[in-house]
Coordinates of C-alpha atoms in Angstrom, one line a residue:
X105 CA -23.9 -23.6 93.8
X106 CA -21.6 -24.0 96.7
X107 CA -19.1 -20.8 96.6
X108 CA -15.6 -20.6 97.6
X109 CA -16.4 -19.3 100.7
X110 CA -18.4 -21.9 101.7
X111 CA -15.1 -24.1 100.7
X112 CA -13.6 -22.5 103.5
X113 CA -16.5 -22.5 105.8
X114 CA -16.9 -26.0 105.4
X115 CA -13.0 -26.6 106.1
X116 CA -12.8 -29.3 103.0
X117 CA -10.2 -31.5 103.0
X118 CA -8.1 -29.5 105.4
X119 CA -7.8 -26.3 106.9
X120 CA -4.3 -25.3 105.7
X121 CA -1.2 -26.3 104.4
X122 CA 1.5 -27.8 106.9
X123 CA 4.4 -25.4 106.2
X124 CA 6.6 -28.8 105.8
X125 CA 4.2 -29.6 103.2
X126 CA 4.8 -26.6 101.2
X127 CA 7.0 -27.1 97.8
X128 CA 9.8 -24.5 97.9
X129 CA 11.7 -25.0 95.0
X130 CA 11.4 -27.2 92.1
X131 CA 11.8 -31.4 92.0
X132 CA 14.9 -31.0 89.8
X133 CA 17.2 -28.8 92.7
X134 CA 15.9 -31.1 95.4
X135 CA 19.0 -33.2 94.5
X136 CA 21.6 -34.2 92.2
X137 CA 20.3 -36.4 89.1
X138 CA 16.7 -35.1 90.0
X139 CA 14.3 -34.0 87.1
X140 CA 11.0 -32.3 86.8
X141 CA 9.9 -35.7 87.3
X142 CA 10.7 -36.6 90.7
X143 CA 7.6 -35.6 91.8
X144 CA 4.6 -37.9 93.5
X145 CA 1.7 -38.8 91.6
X146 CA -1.6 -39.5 93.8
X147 CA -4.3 -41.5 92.2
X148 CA -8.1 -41.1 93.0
X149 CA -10.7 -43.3 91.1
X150 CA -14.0 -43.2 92.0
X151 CA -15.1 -42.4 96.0
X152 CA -13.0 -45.1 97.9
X153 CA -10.0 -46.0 96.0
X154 CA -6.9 -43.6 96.5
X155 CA -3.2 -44.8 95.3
X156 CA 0.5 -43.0 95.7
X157 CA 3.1 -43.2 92.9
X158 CA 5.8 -42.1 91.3
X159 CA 4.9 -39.1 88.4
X160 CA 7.4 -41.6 85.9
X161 CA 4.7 -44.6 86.1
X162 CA 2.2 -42.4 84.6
X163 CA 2.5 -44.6 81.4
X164 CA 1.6 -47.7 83.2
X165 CA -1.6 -45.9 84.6
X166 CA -3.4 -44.9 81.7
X167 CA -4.1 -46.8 78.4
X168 CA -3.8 -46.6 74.3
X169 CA -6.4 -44.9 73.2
X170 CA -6.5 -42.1 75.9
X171 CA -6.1 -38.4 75.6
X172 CA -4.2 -36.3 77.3
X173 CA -5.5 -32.6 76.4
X174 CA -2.5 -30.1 77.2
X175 CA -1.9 -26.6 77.8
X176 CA 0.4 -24.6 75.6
X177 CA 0.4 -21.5 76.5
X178 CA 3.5 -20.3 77.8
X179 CA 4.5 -18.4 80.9
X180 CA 5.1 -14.9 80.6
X181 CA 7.6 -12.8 82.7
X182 CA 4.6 -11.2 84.2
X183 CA 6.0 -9.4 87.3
X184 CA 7.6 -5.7 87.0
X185 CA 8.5 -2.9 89.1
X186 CA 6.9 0.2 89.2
X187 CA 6.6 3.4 91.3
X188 CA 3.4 5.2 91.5
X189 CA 4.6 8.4 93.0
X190 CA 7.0 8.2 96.0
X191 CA 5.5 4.4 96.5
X192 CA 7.5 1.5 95.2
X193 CA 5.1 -1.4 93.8
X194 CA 4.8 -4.3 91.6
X195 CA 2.7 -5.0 89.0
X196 CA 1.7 -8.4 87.6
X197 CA 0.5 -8.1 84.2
X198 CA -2.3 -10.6 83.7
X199 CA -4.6 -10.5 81.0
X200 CA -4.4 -8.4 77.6
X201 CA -7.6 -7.1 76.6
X202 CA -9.3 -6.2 73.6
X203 CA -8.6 -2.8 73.4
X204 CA -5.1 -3.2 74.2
X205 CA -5.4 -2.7 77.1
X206 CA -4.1 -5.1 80.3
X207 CA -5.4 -6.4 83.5
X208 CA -2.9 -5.5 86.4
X209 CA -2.6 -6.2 89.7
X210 CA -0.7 -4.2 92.2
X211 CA 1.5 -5.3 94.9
X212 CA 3.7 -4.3 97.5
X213 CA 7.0 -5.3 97.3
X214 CA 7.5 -7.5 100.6
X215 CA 11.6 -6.9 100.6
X216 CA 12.5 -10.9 100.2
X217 CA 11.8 -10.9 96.4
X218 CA 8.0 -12.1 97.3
X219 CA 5.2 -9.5 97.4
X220 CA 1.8 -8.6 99.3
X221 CA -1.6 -7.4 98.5
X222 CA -2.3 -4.3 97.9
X223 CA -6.0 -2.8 96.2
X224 CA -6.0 -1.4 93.4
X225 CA -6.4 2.4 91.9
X226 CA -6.8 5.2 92.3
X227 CA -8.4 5.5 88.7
X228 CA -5.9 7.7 86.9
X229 CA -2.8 7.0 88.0
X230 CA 0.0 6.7 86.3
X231 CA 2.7 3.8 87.1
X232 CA 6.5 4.6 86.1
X233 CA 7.9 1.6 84.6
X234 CA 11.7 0.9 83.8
X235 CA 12.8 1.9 80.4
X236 CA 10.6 4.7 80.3
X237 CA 7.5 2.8 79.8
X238 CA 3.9 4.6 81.8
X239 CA 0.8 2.4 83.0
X240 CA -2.4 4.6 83.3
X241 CA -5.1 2.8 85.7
X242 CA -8.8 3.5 84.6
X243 CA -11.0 1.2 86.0
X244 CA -11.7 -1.9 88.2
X245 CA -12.3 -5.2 86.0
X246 CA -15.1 -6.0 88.1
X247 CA -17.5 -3.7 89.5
X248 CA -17.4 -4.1 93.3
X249 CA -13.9 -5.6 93.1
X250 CA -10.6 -3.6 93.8
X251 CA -7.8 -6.1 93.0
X252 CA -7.7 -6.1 89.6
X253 CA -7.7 -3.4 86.9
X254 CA -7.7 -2.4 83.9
X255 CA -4.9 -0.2 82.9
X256 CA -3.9 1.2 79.5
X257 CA 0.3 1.3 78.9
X258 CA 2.1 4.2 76.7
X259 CA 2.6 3.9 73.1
X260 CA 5.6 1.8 72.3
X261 CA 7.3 -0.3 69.3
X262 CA 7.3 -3.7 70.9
X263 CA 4.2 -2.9 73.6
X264 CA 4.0 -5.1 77.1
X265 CA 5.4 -8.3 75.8
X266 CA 8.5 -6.4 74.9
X267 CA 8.7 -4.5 78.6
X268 CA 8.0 -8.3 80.0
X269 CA 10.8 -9.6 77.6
X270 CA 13.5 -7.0 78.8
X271 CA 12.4 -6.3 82.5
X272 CA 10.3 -8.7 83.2
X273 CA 10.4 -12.0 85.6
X274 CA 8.4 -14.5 86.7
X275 CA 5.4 -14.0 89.4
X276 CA 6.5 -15.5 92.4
X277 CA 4.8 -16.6 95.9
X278 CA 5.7 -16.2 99.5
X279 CA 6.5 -20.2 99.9
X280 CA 8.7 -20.5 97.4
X281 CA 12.2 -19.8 98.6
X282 CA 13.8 -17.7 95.9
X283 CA 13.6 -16.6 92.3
X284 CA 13.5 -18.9 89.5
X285 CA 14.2 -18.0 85.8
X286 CA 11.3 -18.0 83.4
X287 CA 12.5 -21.3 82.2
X288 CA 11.5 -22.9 85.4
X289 CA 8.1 -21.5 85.1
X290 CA 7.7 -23.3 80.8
X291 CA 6.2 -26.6 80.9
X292 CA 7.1 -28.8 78.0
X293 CA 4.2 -27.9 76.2
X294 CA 4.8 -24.3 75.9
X295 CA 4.7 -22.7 72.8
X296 CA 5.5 -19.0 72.6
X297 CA 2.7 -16.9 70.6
X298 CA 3.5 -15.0 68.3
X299 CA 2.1 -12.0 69.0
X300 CA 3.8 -12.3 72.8
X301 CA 0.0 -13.6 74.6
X302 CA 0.8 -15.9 77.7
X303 CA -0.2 -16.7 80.7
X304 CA 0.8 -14.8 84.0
X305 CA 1.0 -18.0 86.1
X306 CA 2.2 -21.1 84.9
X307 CA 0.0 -24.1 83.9
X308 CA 1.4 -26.2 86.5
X309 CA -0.2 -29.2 86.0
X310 CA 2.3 -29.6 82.8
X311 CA 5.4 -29.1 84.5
X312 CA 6.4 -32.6 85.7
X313 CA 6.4 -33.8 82.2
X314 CA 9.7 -34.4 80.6
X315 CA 10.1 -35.7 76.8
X316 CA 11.2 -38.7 77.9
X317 CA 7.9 -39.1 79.6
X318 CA 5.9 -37.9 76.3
X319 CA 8.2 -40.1 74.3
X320 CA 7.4 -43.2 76.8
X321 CA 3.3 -42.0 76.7
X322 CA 3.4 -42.3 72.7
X323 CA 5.3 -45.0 72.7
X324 CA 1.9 -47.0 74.8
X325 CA -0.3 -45.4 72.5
X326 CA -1.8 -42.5 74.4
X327 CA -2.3 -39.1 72.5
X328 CA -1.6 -35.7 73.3
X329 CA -4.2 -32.8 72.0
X330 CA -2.8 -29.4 72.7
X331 CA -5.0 -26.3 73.5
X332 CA -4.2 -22.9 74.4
X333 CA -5.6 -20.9 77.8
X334 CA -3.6 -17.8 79.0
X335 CA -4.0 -18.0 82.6
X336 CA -4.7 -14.6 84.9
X337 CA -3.5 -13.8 88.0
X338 CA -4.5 -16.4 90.6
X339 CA -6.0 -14.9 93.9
X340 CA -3.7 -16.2 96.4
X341 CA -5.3 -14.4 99.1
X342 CA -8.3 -13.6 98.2
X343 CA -9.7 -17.0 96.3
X344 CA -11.4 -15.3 93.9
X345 CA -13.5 -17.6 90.9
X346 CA -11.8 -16.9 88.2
X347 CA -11.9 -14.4 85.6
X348 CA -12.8 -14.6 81.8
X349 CA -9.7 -15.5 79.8
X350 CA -8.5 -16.1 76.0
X351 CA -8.7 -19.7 75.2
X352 CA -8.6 -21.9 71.4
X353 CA -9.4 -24.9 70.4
X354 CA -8.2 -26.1 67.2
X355 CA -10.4 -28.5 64.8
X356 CA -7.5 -31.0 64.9
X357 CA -8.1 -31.0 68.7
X358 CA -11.8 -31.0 68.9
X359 CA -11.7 -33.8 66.4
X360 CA -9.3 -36.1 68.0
X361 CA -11.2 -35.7 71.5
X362 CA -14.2 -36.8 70.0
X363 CA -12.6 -39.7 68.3
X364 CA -11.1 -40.8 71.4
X365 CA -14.3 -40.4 73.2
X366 CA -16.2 -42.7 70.4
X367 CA -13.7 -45.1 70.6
X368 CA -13.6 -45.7 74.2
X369 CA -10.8 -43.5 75.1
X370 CA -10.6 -41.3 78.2
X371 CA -9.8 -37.4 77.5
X372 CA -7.8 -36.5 80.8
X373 CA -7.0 -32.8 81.1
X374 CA -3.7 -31.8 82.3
X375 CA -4.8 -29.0 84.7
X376 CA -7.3 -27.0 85.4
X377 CA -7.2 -25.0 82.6
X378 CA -7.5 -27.5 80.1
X379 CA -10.9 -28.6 81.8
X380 CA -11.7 -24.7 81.3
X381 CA -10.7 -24.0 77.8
X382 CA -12.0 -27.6 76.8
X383 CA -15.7 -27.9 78.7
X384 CA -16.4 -24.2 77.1
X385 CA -16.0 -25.8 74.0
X386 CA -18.5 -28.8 74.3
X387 CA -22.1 -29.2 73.6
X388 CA -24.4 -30.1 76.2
X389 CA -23.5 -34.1 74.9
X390 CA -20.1 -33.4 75.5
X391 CA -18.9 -32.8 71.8
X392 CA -16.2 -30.5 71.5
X393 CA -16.0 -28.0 68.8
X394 CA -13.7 -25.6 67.6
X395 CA -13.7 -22.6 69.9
X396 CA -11.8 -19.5 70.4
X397 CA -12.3 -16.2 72.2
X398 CA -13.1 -15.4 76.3
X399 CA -14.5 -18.3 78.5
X400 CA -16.2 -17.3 81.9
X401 CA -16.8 -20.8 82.7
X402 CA -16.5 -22.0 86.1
X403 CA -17.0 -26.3 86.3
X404 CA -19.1 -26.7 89.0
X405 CA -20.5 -30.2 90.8
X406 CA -24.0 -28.6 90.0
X407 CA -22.5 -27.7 86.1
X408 CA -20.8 -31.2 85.9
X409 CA -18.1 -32.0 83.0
X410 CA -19.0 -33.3 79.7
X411 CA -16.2 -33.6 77.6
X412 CA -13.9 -34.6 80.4
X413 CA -13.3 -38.2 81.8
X414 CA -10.1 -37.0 84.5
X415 CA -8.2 -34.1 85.4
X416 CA -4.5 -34.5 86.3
X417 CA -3.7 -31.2 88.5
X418 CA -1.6 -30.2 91.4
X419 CA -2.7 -29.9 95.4
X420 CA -5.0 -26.8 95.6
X421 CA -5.3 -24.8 99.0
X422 CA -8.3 -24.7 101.5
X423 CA -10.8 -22.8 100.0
X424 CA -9.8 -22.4 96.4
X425 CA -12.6 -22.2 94.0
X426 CA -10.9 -25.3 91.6
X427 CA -12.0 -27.6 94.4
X428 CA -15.1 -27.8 93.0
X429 CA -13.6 -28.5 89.5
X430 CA -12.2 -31.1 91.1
X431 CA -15.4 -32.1 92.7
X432 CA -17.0 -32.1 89.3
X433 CA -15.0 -34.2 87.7
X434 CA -14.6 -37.2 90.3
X435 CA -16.8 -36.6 93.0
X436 CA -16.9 -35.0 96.8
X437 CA -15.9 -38.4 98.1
X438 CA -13.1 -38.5 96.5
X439 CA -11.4 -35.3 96.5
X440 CA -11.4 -35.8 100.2
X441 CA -10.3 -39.1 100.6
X442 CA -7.4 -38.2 98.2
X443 CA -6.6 -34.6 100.3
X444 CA -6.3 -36.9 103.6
X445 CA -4.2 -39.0 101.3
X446 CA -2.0 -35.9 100.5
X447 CA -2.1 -35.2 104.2
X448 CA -0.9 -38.2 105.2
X449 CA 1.8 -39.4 102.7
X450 CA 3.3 -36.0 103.2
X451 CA 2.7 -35.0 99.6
X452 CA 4.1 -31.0 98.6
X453 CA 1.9 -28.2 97.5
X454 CA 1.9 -26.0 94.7
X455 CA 3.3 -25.5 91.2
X456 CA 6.4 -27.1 92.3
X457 CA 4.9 -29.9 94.1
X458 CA 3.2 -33.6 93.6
X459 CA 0.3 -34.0 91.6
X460 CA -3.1 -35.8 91.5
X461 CA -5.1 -37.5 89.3
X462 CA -8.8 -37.8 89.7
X463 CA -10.6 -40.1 87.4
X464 CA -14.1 -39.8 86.8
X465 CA -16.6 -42.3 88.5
X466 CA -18.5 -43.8 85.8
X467 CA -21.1 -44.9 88.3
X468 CA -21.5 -41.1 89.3
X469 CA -25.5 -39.6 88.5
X470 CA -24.1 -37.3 85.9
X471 CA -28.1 -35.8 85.8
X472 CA -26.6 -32.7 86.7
X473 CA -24.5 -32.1 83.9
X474 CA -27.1 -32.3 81.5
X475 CA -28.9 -30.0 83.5
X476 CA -26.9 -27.2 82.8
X477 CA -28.2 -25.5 79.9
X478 CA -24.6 -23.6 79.0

């Protein structure tokens, strides 16, 4: 298995992002009349075909009968300020635990709303938080790792959703160019949980939809299937595979996938962690099942997909470990072809940027996903 550092060794598809190429803010403030989306919508079948549109001919792209397998998990207001002695910090929340407790990461405030790294620890620390609220760190999440931690909060009547809920906003990145609300960060899909569960980054891949465009979808005869995965904090920095995180999927969904798939329909994910939450629930023949709990899953070329046909997801940066999602799904030769496409066309990076859909190859050897014994 090829590694994320060998991504960047191997300077894939390109060796960084042109700064004019970054997304800054999102589609709908670009200009007057502008909504989520006016984005770009980059098309990759296969290893030599590559195509440019706009994110509102979607419809005309795929057929009846396909499945469009969403996200619902909803963004959390992940990012809050802390002190840890005299030092000012911020921690982004990113995964609740079994045992109540939460994976944190720290960072330095970097004085323009944006932050930078900073490790983890020392084990035993205890954060101040506003409203009163303490963070004790105890341990790394992964032995060897320092970025991540596990970190138990103080008793309280409403626990970390509620300190998120009252002072809590949105985790935000050096290219973008100022805060957003939370509502920026909810794709139409979201779904709050009950019990406050989210994701600490948003699953972008959802955002450009409107519910005109779902409406206009239905209306062709393409289905939606819904699915839960609370993304972690992404490794900007570091790109990091990622980490094990809470996923469902319900009968209903499991069971119109597989129809689709019988019928002849394609089951496209929209992002990355709809390929996650759904391959961890299929066989090694690609049925899918119902499935909840922790996935550590990472979709591989060498793993392969079974239960996927296309991924729809935005432009990933050199070297980040979903390349080879996206490899797995539609093949080397495409991924680059489409990335100099991206390149070329001027296409914008990020959550607030153009998207791409890779469609399987059909012609692909898919020996390698069967195998893959997990």
């Amino acid at each position: 298995m090829r590694g994320h550092r060998a991504l960047r060794e191997e300077g894939l598809y390109i060796t960084d992002i042109p700064p004019h190429l970054l997304a800054r803010i999102p589609a709908e403030q670009r200009g007057p009349g502008l909504d989520r989306d006016a984005v770009r919508l980059l098309v990759s079948r296969g290893g030599d075909q590559v195509s440019l549109h706009e994110f509102r001919a979607l419809p005309g792209l795929l057929r009846a009968g396909d499945v469009l397998v969403v996200n619902t998990s909803a963004t959390l207001a992940a990012a809050v300020d802390a002190r840890l002695g005299g030092e000012d910090l911020v921690v982004h929340f990113s995964t609740r635990g079994d045992d109540d407790r939460w994976a944190v990461e720290l960072r330095h405030p970097a004085g323009d709303g944006t932050t930078r790294p900073r490790a983890g620890g020392p084990a035993g620390a205890v954060l101040e938080l506003p409203g009163g609220h303490r963070l004790t760190l105890e341990e790394p999440l992964a032995a060897g790792a320092d970025r991540l931690w596990w970190a138990r909060p103080s008793p309280g009547p409403q626990g970390v959703p509620g300190l998120l809920r009252a002072y809590g906003r949105p985790i935000r990145y050096a290219y973008t160019e100022r805060d957003q609300p939370l509502s920026a960060y909810q794709t139409v899909f979201a779904v709050p949980a009950a019990d406050g569960s989210g994701s600490a980054e948003m699953p972008s891949a959802g955002r450009p939809f409107t519910a005109e465009l779902v409406a206009r979808l239905v209306s062709r005869g393409v289905q939606f299937a819904p699915l839960v995965l609370h993304t972690g904090v992404a490794s900007q920095e570091a790109h990091e595979p990622p980490y094990p995180e809470r996923y469902e999927v319900s009968a209903a969904t499991a069971g119109l996938v597989n129809a689709a798939r019988a019928a002849g329909g394609r089951v496209i994910a929209v992002g990355t962690t709809a390929v996650r939450a759904l391959e961890s629930a299929a066989d090694a023949r690609g049925r899918v099942r119902p499935a909840a709990g922790w996935t550590d899953l990472v979709v591989t070329p060498e793993r392969g997909v079974r239960a996927v046909d296309g991924l729809l997801t935005g432009l990933h940066e050199p070297g980040a470990s979903h390349l080879l999602m996206l490899e797995a799904v539609a093949g080397r030769a495409a991924v680059r072809l489409g990335y100099a496409e991206a390149v070329a066309r001027l296409c914008l990076w990020h959550e607030f940027g153009d998207v791409h859909l890779l469609l399987k190859d059909d012609n692909r050897d898919d020996m390698d996903c069967c195998s893959n014994a997990r």
